[in-house]
Tab-separated table of C-alpha atoms in Angstrom:
chain	number	residue	atom	x	y	z
A	1	MET	CA	43.382	55.378	-10.715
A	2	THR	CA	41.567	54.071	-7.592
A	3	VAL	CA	38.003	53.125	-7.978
A	4	ARG	CA	35.880	52.994	-4.803
A	5	LEU	CA	32.788	50.859	-5.329
A	6	ALA	CA	29.852	50.917	-3.060
A	7	VAL	CA	27.305	48.110	-3.930
A	8	PHE	CA	23.872	48.335	-2.517
A	9	ASP	CA	21.150	45.850	-1.839
A	10	CYS	CA	17.749	47.142	-2.918
A	11	ASP	CA	14.686	45.966	-0.744
A	12	GLY	CA	15.405	46.760	2.975
A	13	THR	CA	18.365	48.945	2.051
A	14	LEU	CA	17.434	51.420	-0.570
A	15	VAL	CA	13.731	51.015	-0.556
A	16	ASP	CA	11.091	49.393	1.885
A	17	GLY	CA	9.764	46.847	-0.511
A	18	GLN	CA	8.309	44.317	1.991
A	19	ALA	CA	4.690	45.163	1.353
A	20	GLY	CA	4.698	44.212	-2.249
A	21	VAL	CA	6.653	41.116	-1.603
A	22	CYS	CA	4.514	39.978	1.264
A	23	HIS	CA	1.215	40.341	-0.823
A	24	ALA	CA	2.577	38.605	-3.906
A	25	MET	CA	3.945	35.624	-1.958
A	26	GLU	CA	0.846	35.258	0.144
A	27	GLN	CA	-1.346	35.376	-2.814
A	28	ALA	CA	0.857	32.939	-4.806
A	29	PHE	CA	0.722	30.394	-2.010
A	30	VAL	CA	-3.102	30.743	-1.906
A	31	GLU	CA	-3.418	30.341	-5.695
A	32	THR	CA	-1.520	27.003	-5.495
A	33	GLY	CA	-3.656	25.602	-2.575
A	34	LEU	CA	-1.313	26.253	0.127
A	35	PRO	CA	-1.700	28.347	3.393
A	36	ALA	CA	-0.121	31.876	3.175
A	37	PRO	CA	3.220	31.806	4.948
A	38	ASP	CA	3.699	34.033	7.993
A	39	ARG	CA	4.566	37.716	7.170
A	40	HIS	CA	7.495	37.651	9.390
A	41	GLN	CA	9.083	34.507	7.680
A	42	VAL	CA	8.386	36.201	4.270
A	43	ARG	CA	10.214	39.417	5.369
A	44	ARG	CA	13.117	37.108	6.454
A	45	ILE	CA	13.798	35.916	2.882
A	46	VAL	CA	13.680	39.245	1.194
A	47	GLY	CA	16.928	39.589	-0.740
A	48	LEU	CA	17.105	35.914	-1.846
A	49	SER	CA	16.457	34.936	-5.340
A	50	LEU	CA	12.714	33.872	-5.839
A	51	PRO	CA	13.364	30.058	-6.242
A	52	GLN	CA	15.705	30.026	-3.057
A	53	ALA	CA	13.054	32.112	-1.195
A	54	ILE	CA	10.162	29.653	-2.082
A	55	ARG	CA	12.367	26.790	-1.129
A	56	LEU	CA	12.838	27.991	2.429
A	57	LEU	CA	9.153	28.951	2.759
A	58	ALA	CA	7.719	25.827	1.389
A	59	PRO	CA	10.369	23.004	2.278
A	60	GLN	CA	7.861	20.252	2.090
A	61	ALA	CA	6.602	21.074	-1.504
A	62	ASP	CA	7.940	19.245	-4.548
A	63	GLU	CA	9.759	20.979	-7.477
A	64	ASP	CA	6.594	21.198	-9.601
A	65	LEU	CA	4.569	22.950	-6.857
A	66	ARG	CA	7.472	25.350	-6.212
A	67	ALA	CA	7.609	26.223	-9.802
A	68	GLU	CA	3.882	27.006	-9.789
A	69	ILE	CA	4.356	29.211	-6.724
A	70	ASP	CA	7.299	30.946	-8.548
A	71	ARG	CA	5.052	31.530	-11.826
A	72	GLN	CA	2.088	32.880	-9.697
A	73	TYR	CA	4.356	35.230	-7.738
A	74	ARG	CA	5.696	36.676	-10.760
A	75	VAL	CA	2.277	37.106	-12.387
A	76	ILE	CA	0.838	38.692	-9.227
A	77	PHE	CA	3.962	40.984	-8.719
A	78	ARG	CA	4.012	42.124	-12.413
A	79	ALA	CA	0.322	42.886	-12.265
A	80	ALA	CA	0.590	45.004	-9.256
A	81	ARG	CA	3.517	46.851	-10.702
A	82	GLU	CA	1.655	47.453	-14.048
A	83	ALA	CA	-1.493	48.722	-12.276
A	84	GLY	CA	0.513	51.175	-10.293
A	85	GLN	CA	-0.323	49.446	-7.001
A	86	LEU	CA	3.305	48.539	-6.054
A	87	VAL	CA	4.521	50.850	-3.192
A	88	GLU	CA	8.318	50.851	-2.673
A	89	PRO	CA	9.267	53.982	-0.949
A	90	LEU	CA	12.813	55.118	-0.530
A	91	TYR	CA	14.105	55.232	3.139
A	92	ASP	CA	14.592	58.706	4.391
A	93	GLY	CA	18.064	60.039	3.523
A	94	ILE	CA	18.901	57.563	0.883
A	95	ARG	CA	18.703	60.010	-1.995
A	96	GLU	CA	20.871	62.438	-0.127
A	97	LEU	CA	23.261	59.530	0.623
A	98	LEU	CA	23.681	58.521	-2.810
A	99	ASP	CA	24.066	62.141	-4.133
A	100	ALA	CA	26.854	62.700	-1.512
A	101	LEU	CA	28.767	59.527	-2.451
A	102	LEU	CA	28.647	60.466	-6.124
A	103	ALA	CA	29.954	63.894	-5.353
A	104	ASP	CA	32.762	62.267	-3.438
A	105	GLY	CA	33.874	60.223	-6.258
A	106	TRP	CA	32.353	56.899	-5.476
A	107	THR	CA	31.059	54.471	-8.111
A	108	LEU	CA	27.735	52.975	-7.253
A	109	GLY	CA	26.188	49.647	-7.922
A	110	VAL	CA	23.185	47.463	-6.972
A	111	ALA	CA	23.137	43.688	-6.075
A	112	THR	CA	19.555	42.426	-5.517
A	113	GLY	CA	17.197	39.411	-5.489
A	114	LYS	CA	14.957	41.457	-7.645
A	115	SER	CA	14.502	40.675	-11.396
A	116	ASP	CA	15.948	43.131	-13.976
A	117	ARG	CA	12.616	44.389	-14.904
A	118	GLY	CA	11.748	44.898	-11.124
A	119	LEU	CA	15.021	46.694	-10.339
A	120	GLU	CA	14.824	49.048	-13.409
A	121	HIS	CA	11.280	50.010	-12.524
A	122	CYS	CA	12.241	50.667	-8.906
A	123	LEU	CA	15.024	52.790	-9.722
A	124	ALA	CA	13.269	54.603	-12.467
A	125	SER	CA	10.290	55.411	-10.407
A	126	HIS	CA	12.727	57.255	-7.925
A	127	GLY	CA	14.752	58.908	-10.617
A	128	LEU	CA	17.844	56.943	-9.526
A	129	SER	CA	18.592	55.013	-12.647
A	130	ARG	CA	21.632	57.132	-13.554
A	131	HIS	CA	23.187	57.026	-10.151
A	132	PHE	CA	24.302	53.349	-10.707
A	133	LEU	CA	27.074	52.014	-12.949
A	134	THR	CA	26.369	48.315	-12.388
A	135	LEU	CA	23.144	46.661	-11.810
A	136	GLN	CA	23.219	42.927	-10.790
A	137	THR	CA	20.049	40.834	-10.259
A	138	ALA	CA	18.750	37.231	-9.630
A	139	ASP	CA	17.917	36.956	-13.375
A	140	ARG	CA	21.676	36.574	-14.207
A	141	HIS	CA	23.222	35.236	-11.051
A	142	PRO	CA	22.893	32.478	-8.278
A	143	SER	CA	21.155	33.539	-5.209
A	144	LYS	CA	22.942	35.559	-2.395
A	145	PRO	CA	25.280	34.614	-0.576
A	146	HIS	CA	27.034	33.275	-3.689
A	147	PRO	CA	29.574	35.972	-4.703
A	148	SER	CA	28.800	36.079	-8.408
A	149	MET	CA	26.806	39.391	-8.256
A	150	LEU	CA	29.750	41.165	-6.474
A	151	ASP	CA	32.236	39.591	-8.801
A	152	ALA	CA	30.279	41.020	-11.814
A	153	ALA	CA	30.122	44.333	-10.253
A	154	LEU	CA	33.796	44.475	-9.429
A	155	ALA	CA	34.569	43.659	-13.136
A	156	ASP	CA	32.036	46.358	-14.481
A	157	ALA	CA	33.548	48.914	-12.334
A	158	LEU	CA	37.141	47.828	-12.779
A	159	ALA	CA	37.577	47.777	-8.899
A	160	LEU	CA	39.568	45.540	-6.785
A	161	PRO	CA	37.713	43.651	-3.823
A	162	GLU	CA	39.741	45.744	-1.353
A	163	GLN	CA	38.392	49.047	-2.941
A	164	ALA	CA	34.746	47.926	-2.602
A	165	VAL	CA	32.158	47.607	0.076
A	166	MET	CA	28.671	45.816	0.099
A	167	ILE	CA	25.969	47.509	1.912
A	168	GLY	CA	22.816	45.627	2.998
A	169	ASP	CA	20.318	44.784	5.518
A	170	THR	CA	20.488	40.957	5.612
A	171	GLN	CA	22.953	38.411	6.701
A	172	TYR	CA	22.823	37.090	3.030
A	173	ASP	CA	24.319	40.471	1.797
A	174	MET	CA	27.014	40.201	4.505
A	175	ALA	CA	27.823	36.612	3.710
A	176	MET	CA	27.974	37.527	-0.111
A	177	ALA	CA	30.561	40.191	0.839
A	178	VAL	CA	32.733	37.720	2.858
A	179	ASN	CA	32.538	35.272	-0.056
A	180	ALA	CA	33.666	37.876	-2.576
A	181	GLY	CA	36.469	39.241	-0.273
A	182	VAL	CA	34.611	42.561	0.018
A	183	ARG	CA	33.993	44.486	3.119
A	184	GLY	CA	30.373	44.320	4.383
A	185	LEU	CA	28.474	47.202	5.965
A	186	GLY	CA	25.030	46.593	7.428
A	187	VAL	CA	22.120	48.812	7.942
A	188	ASP	CA	19.658	48.428	10.748
A	189	TRP	CA	16.515	49.787	8.998
A	190	GLY	CA	15.848	46.561	7.104
A	191	TYR	CA	14.719	42.962	7.631
A	192	HIS	CA	17.545	41.328	9.682
A	193	THR	CA	18.773	42.384	13.266
A	194	THR	CA	22.203	44.043	13.951
A	195	ALA	CA	23.400	40.793	15.761
A	196	GLU	CA	22.677	38.672	12.575
A	197	LEU	CA	24.524	41.177	10.443
A	198	ARG	CA	27.553	41.173	12.633
A	199	ASP	CA	27.545	37.304	12.985
A	200	ALA	CA	27.464	37.170	9.207
A	201	GLY	CA	30.530	39.359	8.785
A	202	ALA	CA	29.395	42.908	8.924
A	203	LEU	CA	32.230	45.305	9.925
A	204	ALA	CA	29.949	47.837	11.230
A	205	VAL	CA	26.227	48.469	11.218
A	206	ALA	CA	24.703	51.863	10.292
A	207	THR	CA	21.787	53.353	12.108
A	208	SER	CA	20.982	55.785	9.507
A	209	PRO	CA	21.978	56.883	6.021
A	210	ALA	CA	24.008	59.777	7.534
A	211	HIS	CA	25.766	57.302	9.778
A	212	LEU	CA	26.452	55.037	6.830
A	213	LEU	CA	28.060	58.191	4.924
A	214	GLU	CA	30.287	58.645	8.077
A	215	LEU	CA	31.266	55.001	7.993
A	216	LEU	CA	32.216	55.130	4.189
A	217	ALA	CA	34.172	58.350	4.836
């Protein structure tokens, strides 16, 4: 039986999570005595694992300082989530897209730079936990664009690379797809440009969830 597997990035693809990420990163830098990074630069690293993101945002910091930024970020982000202050709205049309793919026989997964806890909370808050067979996070894998997350998703779904597609809004997602031998489809409502997505290997770039459904069909 052929298994068609669609693996989604989370922040910038399923949900708009930039506000929480930017706030936590800015506060983490301030708490460690560094100037807050530019929000545009923070949005650029959404999707990477936290250590890799901090390495890019604070290239001059030593490992101990980066580790403290990491710790502060996790504390601040968790506190916002537990206080009900974390806002991660679904993009318009995403729920309908996921429902349509399931109805058409697709198996769904997520590959994200979020933690296990962060992803589980995000999906549960939108009632989407049962939509996905496989969930791959930065807690258990190297940062994108390493193919480890997609390799694990393929194994979970018993799918072949040629039967799978990676859907995301950043060049890291598209490069990960290339590295895993999986087709990459970009979306233009996230944090990287259409040109960047194509340059990184996207076969096409969707302009809306409805357009993405057409591409997958």
